[in-house]
Coordinates of C-alpha atoms in Angstrom, one line a residue:
Chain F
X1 CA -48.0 189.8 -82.2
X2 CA -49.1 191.8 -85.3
X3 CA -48.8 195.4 -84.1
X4 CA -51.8 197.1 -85.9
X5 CA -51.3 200.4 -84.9
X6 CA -49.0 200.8 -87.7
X7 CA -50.8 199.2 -90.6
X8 CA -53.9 201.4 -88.9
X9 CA -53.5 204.1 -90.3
X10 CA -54.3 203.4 -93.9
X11 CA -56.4 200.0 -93.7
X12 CA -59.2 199.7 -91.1
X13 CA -59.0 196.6 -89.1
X14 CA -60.4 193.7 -90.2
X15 CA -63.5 191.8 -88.6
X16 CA -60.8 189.3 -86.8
X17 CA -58.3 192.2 -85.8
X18 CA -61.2 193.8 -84.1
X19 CA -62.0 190.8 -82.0
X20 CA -58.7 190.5 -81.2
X21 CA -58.5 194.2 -80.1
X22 CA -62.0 193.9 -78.0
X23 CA -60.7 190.6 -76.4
X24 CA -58.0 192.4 -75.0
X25 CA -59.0 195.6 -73.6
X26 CA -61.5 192.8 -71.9
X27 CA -59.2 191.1 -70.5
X28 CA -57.0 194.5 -69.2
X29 CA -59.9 195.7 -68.0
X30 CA -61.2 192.3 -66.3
X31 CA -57.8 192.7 -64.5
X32 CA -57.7 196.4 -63.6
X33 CA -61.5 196.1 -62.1
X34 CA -60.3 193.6 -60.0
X35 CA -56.8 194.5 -58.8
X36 CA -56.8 198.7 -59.7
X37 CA -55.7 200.7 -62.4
X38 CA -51.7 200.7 -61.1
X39 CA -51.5 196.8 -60.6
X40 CA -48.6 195.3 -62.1
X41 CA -50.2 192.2 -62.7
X42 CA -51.7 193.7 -65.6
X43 CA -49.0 195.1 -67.3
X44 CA -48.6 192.0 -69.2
X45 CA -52.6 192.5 -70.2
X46 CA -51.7 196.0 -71.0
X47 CA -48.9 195.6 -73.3
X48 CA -50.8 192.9 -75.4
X49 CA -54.0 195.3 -75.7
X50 CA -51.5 198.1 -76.5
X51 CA -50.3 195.6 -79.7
X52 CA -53.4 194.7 -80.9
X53 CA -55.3 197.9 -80.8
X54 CA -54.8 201.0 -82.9
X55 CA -53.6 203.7 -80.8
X56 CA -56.6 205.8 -81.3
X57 CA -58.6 203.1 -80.3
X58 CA -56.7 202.6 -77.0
X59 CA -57.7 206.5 -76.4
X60 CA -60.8 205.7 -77.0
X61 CA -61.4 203.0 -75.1
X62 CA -59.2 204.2 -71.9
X63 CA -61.2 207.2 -71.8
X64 CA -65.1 205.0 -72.1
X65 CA -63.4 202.9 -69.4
X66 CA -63.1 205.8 -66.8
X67 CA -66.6 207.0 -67.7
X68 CA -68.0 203.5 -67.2
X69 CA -66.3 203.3 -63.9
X70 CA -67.7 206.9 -62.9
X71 CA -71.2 206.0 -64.1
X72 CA -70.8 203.1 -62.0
X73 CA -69.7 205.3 -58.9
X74 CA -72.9 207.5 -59.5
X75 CA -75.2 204.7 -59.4
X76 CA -74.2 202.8 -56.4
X77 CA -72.6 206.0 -54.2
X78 CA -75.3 208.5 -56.0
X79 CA -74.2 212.1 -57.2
X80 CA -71.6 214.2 -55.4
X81 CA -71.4 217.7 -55.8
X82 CA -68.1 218.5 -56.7
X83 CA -67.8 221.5 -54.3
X84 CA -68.0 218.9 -51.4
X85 CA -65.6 216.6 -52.3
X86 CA -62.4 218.9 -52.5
X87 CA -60.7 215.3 -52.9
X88 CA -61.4 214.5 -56.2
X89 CA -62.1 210.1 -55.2
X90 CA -63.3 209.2 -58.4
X91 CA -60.3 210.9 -59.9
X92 CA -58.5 207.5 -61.6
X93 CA -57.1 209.3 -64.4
X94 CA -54.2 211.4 -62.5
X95 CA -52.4 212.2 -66.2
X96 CA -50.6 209.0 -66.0
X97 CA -49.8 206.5 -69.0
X98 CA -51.8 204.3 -68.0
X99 CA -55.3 205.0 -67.2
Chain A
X1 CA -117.7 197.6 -100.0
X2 CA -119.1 197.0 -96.3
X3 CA -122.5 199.0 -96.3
X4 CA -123.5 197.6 -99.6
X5 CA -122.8 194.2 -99.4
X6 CA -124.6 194.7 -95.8
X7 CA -127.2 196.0 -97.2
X8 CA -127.7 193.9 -100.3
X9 CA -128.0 191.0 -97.2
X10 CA -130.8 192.3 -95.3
X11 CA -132.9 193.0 -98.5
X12 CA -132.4 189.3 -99.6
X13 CA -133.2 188.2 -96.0
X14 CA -136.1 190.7 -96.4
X15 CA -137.5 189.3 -99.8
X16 CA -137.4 186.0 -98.8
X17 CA -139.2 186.8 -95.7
X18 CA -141.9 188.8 -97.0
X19 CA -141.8 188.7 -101.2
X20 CA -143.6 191.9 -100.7
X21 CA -141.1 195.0 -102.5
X22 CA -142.3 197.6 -100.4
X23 CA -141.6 195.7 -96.9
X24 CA -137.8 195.2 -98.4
X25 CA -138.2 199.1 -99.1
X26 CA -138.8 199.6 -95.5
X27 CA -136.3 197.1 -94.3
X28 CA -133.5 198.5 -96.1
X29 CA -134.2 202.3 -95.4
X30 CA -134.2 201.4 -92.0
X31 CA -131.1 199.7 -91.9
X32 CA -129.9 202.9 -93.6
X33 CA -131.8 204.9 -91.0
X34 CA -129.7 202.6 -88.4
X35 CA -132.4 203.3 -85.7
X36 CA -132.8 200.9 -83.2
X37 CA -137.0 201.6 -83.8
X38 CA -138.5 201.6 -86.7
X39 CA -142.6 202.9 -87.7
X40 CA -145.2 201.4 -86.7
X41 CA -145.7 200.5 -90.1
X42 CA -142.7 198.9 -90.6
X43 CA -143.5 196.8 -87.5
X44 CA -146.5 195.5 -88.7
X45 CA -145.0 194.7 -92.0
X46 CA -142.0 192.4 -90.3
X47 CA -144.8 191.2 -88.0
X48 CA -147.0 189.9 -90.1
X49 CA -144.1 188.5 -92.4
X50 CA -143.6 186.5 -89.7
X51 CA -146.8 185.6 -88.8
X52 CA -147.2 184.2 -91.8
X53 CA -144.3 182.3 -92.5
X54 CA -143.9 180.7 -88.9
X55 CA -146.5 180.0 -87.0
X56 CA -145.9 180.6 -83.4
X57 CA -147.8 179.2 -81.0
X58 CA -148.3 182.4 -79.6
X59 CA -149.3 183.9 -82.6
X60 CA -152.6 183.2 -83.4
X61 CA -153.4 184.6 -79.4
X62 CA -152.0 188.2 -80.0
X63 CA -153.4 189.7 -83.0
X64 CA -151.4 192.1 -84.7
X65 CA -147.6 192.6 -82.5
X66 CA -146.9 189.1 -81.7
X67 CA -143.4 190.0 -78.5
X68 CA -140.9 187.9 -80.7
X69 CA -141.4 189.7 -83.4
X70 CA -140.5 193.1 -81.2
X71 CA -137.6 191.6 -80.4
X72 CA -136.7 190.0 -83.7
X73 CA -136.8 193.3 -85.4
X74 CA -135.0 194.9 -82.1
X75 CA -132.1 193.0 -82.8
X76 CA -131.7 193.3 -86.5
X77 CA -132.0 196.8 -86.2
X78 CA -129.5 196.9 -83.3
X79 CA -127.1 194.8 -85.1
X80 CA -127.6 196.9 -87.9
X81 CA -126.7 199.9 -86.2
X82 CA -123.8 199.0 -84.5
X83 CA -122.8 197.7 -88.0
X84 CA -123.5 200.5 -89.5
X85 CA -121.8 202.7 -86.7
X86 CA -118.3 200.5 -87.1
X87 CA -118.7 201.6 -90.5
X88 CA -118.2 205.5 -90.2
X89 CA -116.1 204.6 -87.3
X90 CA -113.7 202.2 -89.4
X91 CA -114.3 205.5 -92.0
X92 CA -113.3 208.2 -89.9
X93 CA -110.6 206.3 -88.8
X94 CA -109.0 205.7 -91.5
X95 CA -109.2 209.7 -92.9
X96 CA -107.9 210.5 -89.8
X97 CA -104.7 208.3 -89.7
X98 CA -104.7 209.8 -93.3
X99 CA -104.9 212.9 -92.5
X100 CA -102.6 212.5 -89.8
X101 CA -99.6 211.1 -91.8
X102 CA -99.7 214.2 -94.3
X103 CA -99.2 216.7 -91.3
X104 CA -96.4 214.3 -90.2
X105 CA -95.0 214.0 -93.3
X106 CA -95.0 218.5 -93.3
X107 CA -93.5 218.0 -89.9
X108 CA -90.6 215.2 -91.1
X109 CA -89.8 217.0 -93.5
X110 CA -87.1 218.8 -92.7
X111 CA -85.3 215.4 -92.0
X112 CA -83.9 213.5 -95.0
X113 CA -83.5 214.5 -99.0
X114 CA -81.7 213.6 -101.8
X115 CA -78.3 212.9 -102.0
X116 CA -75.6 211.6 -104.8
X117 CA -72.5 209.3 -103.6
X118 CA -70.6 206.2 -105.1
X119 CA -71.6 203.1 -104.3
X120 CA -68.8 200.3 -103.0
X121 CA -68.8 198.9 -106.1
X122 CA -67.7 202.2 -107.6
X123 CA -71.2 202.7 -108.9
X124 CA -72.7 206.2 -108.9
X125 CA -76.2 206.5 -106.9
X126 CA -78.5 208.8 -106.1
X127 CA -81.0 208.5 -103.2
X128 CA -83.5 207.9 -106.0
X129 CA -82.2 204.6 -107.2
X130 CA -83.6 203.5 -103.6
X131 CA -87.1 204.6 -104.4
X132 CA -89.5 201.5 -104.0
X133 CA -87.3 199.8 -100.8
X134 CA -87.4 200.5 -97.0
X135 CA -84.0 201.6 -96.3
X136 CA -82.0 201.6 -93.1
X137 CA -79.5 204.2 -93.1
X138 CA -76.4 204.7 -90.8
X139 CA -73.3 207.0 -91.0
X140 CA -69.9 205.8 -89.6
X141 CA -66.5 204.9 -91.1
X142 CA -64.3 202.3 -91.4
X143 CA -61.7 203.0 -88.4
X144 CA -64.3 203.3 -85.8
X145 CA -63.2 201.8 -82.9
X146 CA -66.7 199.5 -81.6
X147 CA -70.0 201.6 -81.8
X148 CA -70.0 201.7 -85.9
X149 CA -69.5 197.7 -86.2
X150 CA -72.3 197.4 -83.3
X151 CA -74.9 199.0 -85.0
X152 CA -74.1 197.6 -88.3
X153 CA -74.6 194.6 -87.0
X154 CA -77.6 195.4 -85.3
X155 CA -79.2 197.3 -88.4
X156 CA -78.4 194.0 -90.6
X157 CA -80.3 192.3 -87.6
X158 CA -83.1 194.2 -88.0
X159 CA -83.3 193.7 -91.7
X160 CA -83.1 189.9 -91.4
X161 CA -86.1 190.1 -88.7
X162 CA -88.1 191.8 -90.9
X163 CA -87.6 189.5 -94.0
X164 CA -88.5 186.8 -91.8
X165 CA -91.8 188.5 -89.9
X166 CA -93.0 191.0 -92.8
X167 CA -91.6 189.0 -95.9
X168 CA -90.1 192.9 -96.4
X169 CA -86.8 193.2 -98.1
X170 CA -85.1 196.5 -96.6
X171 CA -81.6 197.4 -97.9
X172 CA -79.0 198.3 -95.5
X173 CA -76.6 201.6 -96.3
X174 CA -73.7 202.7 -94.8
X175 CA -72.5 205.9 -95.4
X176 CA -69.0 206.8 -94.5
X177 CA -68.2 210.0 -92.5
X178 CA -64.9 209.7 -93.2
X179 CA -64.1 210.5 -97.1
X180 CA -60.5 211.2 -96.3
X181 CA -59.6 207.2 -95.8
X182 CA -62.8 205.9 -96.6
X183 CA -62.5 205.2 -100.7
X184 CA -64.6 202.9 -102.7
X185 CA -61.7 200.2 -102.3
X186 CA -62.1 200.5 -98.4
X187 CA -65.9 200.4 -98.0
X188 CA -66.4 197.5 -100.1
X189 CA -63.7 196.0 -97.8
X190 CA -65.6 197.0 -94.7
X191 CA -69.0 196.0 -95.8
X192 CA -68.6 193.0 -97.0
X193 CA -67.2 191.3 -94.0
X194 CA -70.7 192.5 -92.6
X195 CA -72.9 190.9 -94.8
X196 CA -73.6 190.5 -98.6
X197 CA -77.0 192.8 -98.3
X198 CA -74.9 196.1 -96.8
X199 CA -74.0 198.0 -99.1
X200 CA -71.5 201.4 -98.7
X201 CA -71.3 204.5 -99.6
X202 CA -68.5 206.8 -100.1
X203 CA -68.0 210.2 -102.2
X204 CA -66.2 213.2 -102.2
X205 CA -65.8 215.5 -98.9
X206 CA -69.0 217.5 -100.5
X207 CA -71.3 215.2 -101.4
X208 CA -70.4 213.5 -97.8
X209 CA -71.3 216.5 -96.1
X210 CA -74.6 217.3 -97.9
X211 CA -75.9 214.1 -97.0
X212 CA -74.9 214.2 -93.8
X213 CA -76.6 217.7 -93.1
X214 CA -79.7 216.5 -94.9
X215 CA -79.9 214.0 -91.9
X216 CA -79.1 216.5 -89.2
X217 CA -75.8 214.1 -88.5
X218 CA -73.0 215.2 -86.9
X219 CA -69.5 214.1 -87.9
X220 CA -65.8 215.7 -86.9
X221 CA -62.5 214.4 -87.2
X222 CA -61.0 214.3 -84.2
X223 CA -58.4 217.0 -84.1
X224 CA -55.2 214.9 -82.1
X225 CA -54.6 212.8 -85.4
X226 CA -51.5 210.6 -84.1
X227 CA -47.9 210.2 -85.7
X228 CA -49.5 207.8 -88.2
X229 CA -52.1 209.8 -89.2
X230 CA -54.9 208.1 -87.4
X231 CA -57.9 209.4 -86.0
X232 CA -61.7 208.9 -84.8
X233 CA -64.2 210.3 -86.5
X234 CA -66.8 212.1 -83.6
X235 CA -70.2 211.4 -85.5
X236 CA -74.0 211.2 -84.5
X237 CA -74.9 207.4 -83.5
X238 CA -78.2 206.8 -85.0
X239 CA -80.2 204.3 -87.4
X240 CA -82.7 206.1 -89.9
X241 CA -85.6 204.5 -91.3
X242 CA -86.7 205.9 -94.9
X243 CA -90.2 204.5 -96.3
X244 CA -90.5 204.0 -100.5
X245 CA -91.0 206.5 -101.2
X246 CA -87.4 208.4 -99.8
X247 CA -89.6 209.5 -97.0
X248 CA -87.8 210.2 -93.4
X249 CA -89.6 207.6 -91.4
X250 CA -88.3 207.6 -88.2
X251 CA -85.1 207.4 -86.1
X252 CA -83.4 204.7 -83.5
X253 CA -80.4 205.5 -81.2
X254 CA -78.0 203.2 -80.0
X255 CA -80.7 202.6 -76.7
X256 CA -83.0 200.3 -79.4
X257 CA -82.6 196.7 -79.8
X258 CA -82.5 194.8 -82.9
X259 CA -85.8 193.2 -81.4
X260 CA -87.8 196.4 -80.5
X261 CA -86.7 198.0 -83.4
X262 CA -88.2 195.2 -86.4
X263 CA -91.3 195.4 -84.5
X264 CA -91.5 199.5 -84.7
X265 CA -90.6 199.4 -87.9
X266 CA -93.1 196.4 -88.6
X267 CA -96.1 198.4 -87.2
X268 CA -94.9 201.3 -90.0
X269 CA -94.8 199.0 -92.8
X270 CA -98.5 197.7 -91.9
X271 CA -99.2 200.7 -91.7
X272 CA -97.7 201.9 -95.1
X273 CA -99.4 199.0 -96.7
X274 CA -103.0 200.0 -95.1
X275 CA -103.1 203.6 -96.1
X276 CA -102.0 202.8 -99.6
X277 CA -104.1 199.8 -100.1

């Protein structure tokens, strides 16, 4: 696998390097909907989105991921206050590595 | 053109009907009148015109207002009128949309202006060299992770649309927000796997900013630039419309298809086309 992260920094990626990239996150993220953010069967995913997508992309991208999910939340569970839910539920980012 | 040639028409009709000049006289100044009733006078005139070109049955029994003849000149005046009323309502119409675009035009203002930048063939250009096009106009840069290429794609959409539906050429620009990586080398790179017709724009950090400002856009380089020097570029997502003139026209966010944006822009280009016909 080309790691583009390196070559990044200086050349934009190409048409075909960003497909690849966008393929992948869909496919980690395809996985992590259905089987949560920690599942190990989408390391593998993970790793191979990790390769093909600059590293400032993968920022990018993890952090749109955790607002889709919240959007999501809101529009099915509706708004809640934060001051009522000391647990933080829709918490998912919890400072890890990985999303 | 419309009240003369009408006009013209009904003193023909008139002649023909009555060869008599001062019955088309009163024909046409009623027309221009554009009452619904005319003198008595008048009546008697169109009356007897067509007492003596058709002979009605009922004619010869009533001596002097034969009832079709009422009615006759009811409706040519009625259709005159209303003709006559589309007229200064067609008018006013059109000094009013007038009118209207030159207080929009005070109020768009303040979006826009000139601007000087280098082309991705390494070709100097001013926002003047665009003068005489519709331009589409959207800032981004090369490294941008999935919005920039989105609406690029959907601008060039748009652009195709419109060739197609309005027979309009409108040039595509992309304007990088990113002057640090973004050279003329890299833009030409970055456009042209897009499409032939998009062409980019790059310049030094100055000229970037000024017409960025001039369009109210936003652009920041993120400040957590990675160990290989790579960063996103936080910038305002938006599609701007310019008329021929290198007029502000309008704006269209990232909410706007492809579809609902060729027919917006459609309706201005009719529109263009009317007020300056």
């Amino acid at each position: 696998m080309v790691d583009s992260t390196k070559k990044s920094a200086e050349i934009a990626p190409n048409r075909a390097e960003r497909k690849a990239c966008w393929d992948s996150r869909d496919a980690y993220w395809k996985c992590i909907e259905k089987n949560g953010t920690d599942a190990p069967v989408c390391d593998q995913l993970r790793t191979e989105y990790l390769n093909l997508c600059p590293g400032q992309w993968v920022k990018h991208f993890d952090r749109k991921f955790i607002y889709e999910q919240y959007k999501k939340k809101v529009e099915q569970d509706g708004f809640e206050p934060i001051t009522e839910n000391a647990a933080p539920k829709t918490d998912t980012t919890g400072g890890g590595s990985k999303i | 053109m419309y009240p003369g040639f009408f006009l013209r028409k009904a003193g023909e009709i008139a002649v023909r009907q009555c060869n008599r000049p001062n019955y088309v006289c009163a024909e046409i100044s009623s027309f221009q009148c554009g009452l619904p009733s005319g003198t008595g006078r008048r009546f008697l005139s169109l009356g007897a015109v067509r007492k003596n070109e058709v002979k009605l049955p009922k004619g010869s029994k009533e001596p002097k207002m034969p009832p079709s003849s009422w009615r006759a000149l009811g409706i040519t005046a009625g259709v005159g009128a209303a003709l006559w009323a589309w007229m200064i309502y067609a008018k006013h119409e059109k000094e009013e949309a007038i009118r209207k675009e030159r207080s929009k035009q005070i109020g768009k203002a303040k979006i826009g202006g000139e601007w000087e930048l280098t082309d991705h063939n390494g070709v100097p250009r001013t926002s003047k060299d665009f003068h005489g096009s519709w331009i589409l106009l959207y800032f981004g840069f090369t490294h941008c992770p999935d919005i920039c290429p989105d609406e690029i794609e959907k601008m060039l959409e748009v652009a195709t649309l419109l060739e197609k539906k309005e027979d309009i050429k409108v040039q595509p620009l992309f304007i990088t927000v990113d002057p640090e990586r973004d050279n003329v080398e890299a833009v030409k790179r970055y456009c042209k796997e897009f499409s032939p017709k998009l062409l980019g724009l790059t310049g030094t950090n100055e000229q970037i900013t000024k017409a960025a400002k001039a369009f109210r856009v936003y652009f920041s380089a993120a400040p957590a630039a990675d160990e290989d020097n790579d960063y996103i570029v936080d910038h305002t997502i938006i599609i701007y419309l310019i008329d021929p003139e290198g007029k502000f026209v309008d704006y269209y966010g990232q909410n706007k298809t492809a579809v609902q944006m060729a027919e917006h822009i459609g309706s201005y280009i009719d529109r263009f086309k009317y007020l300056r016909w």
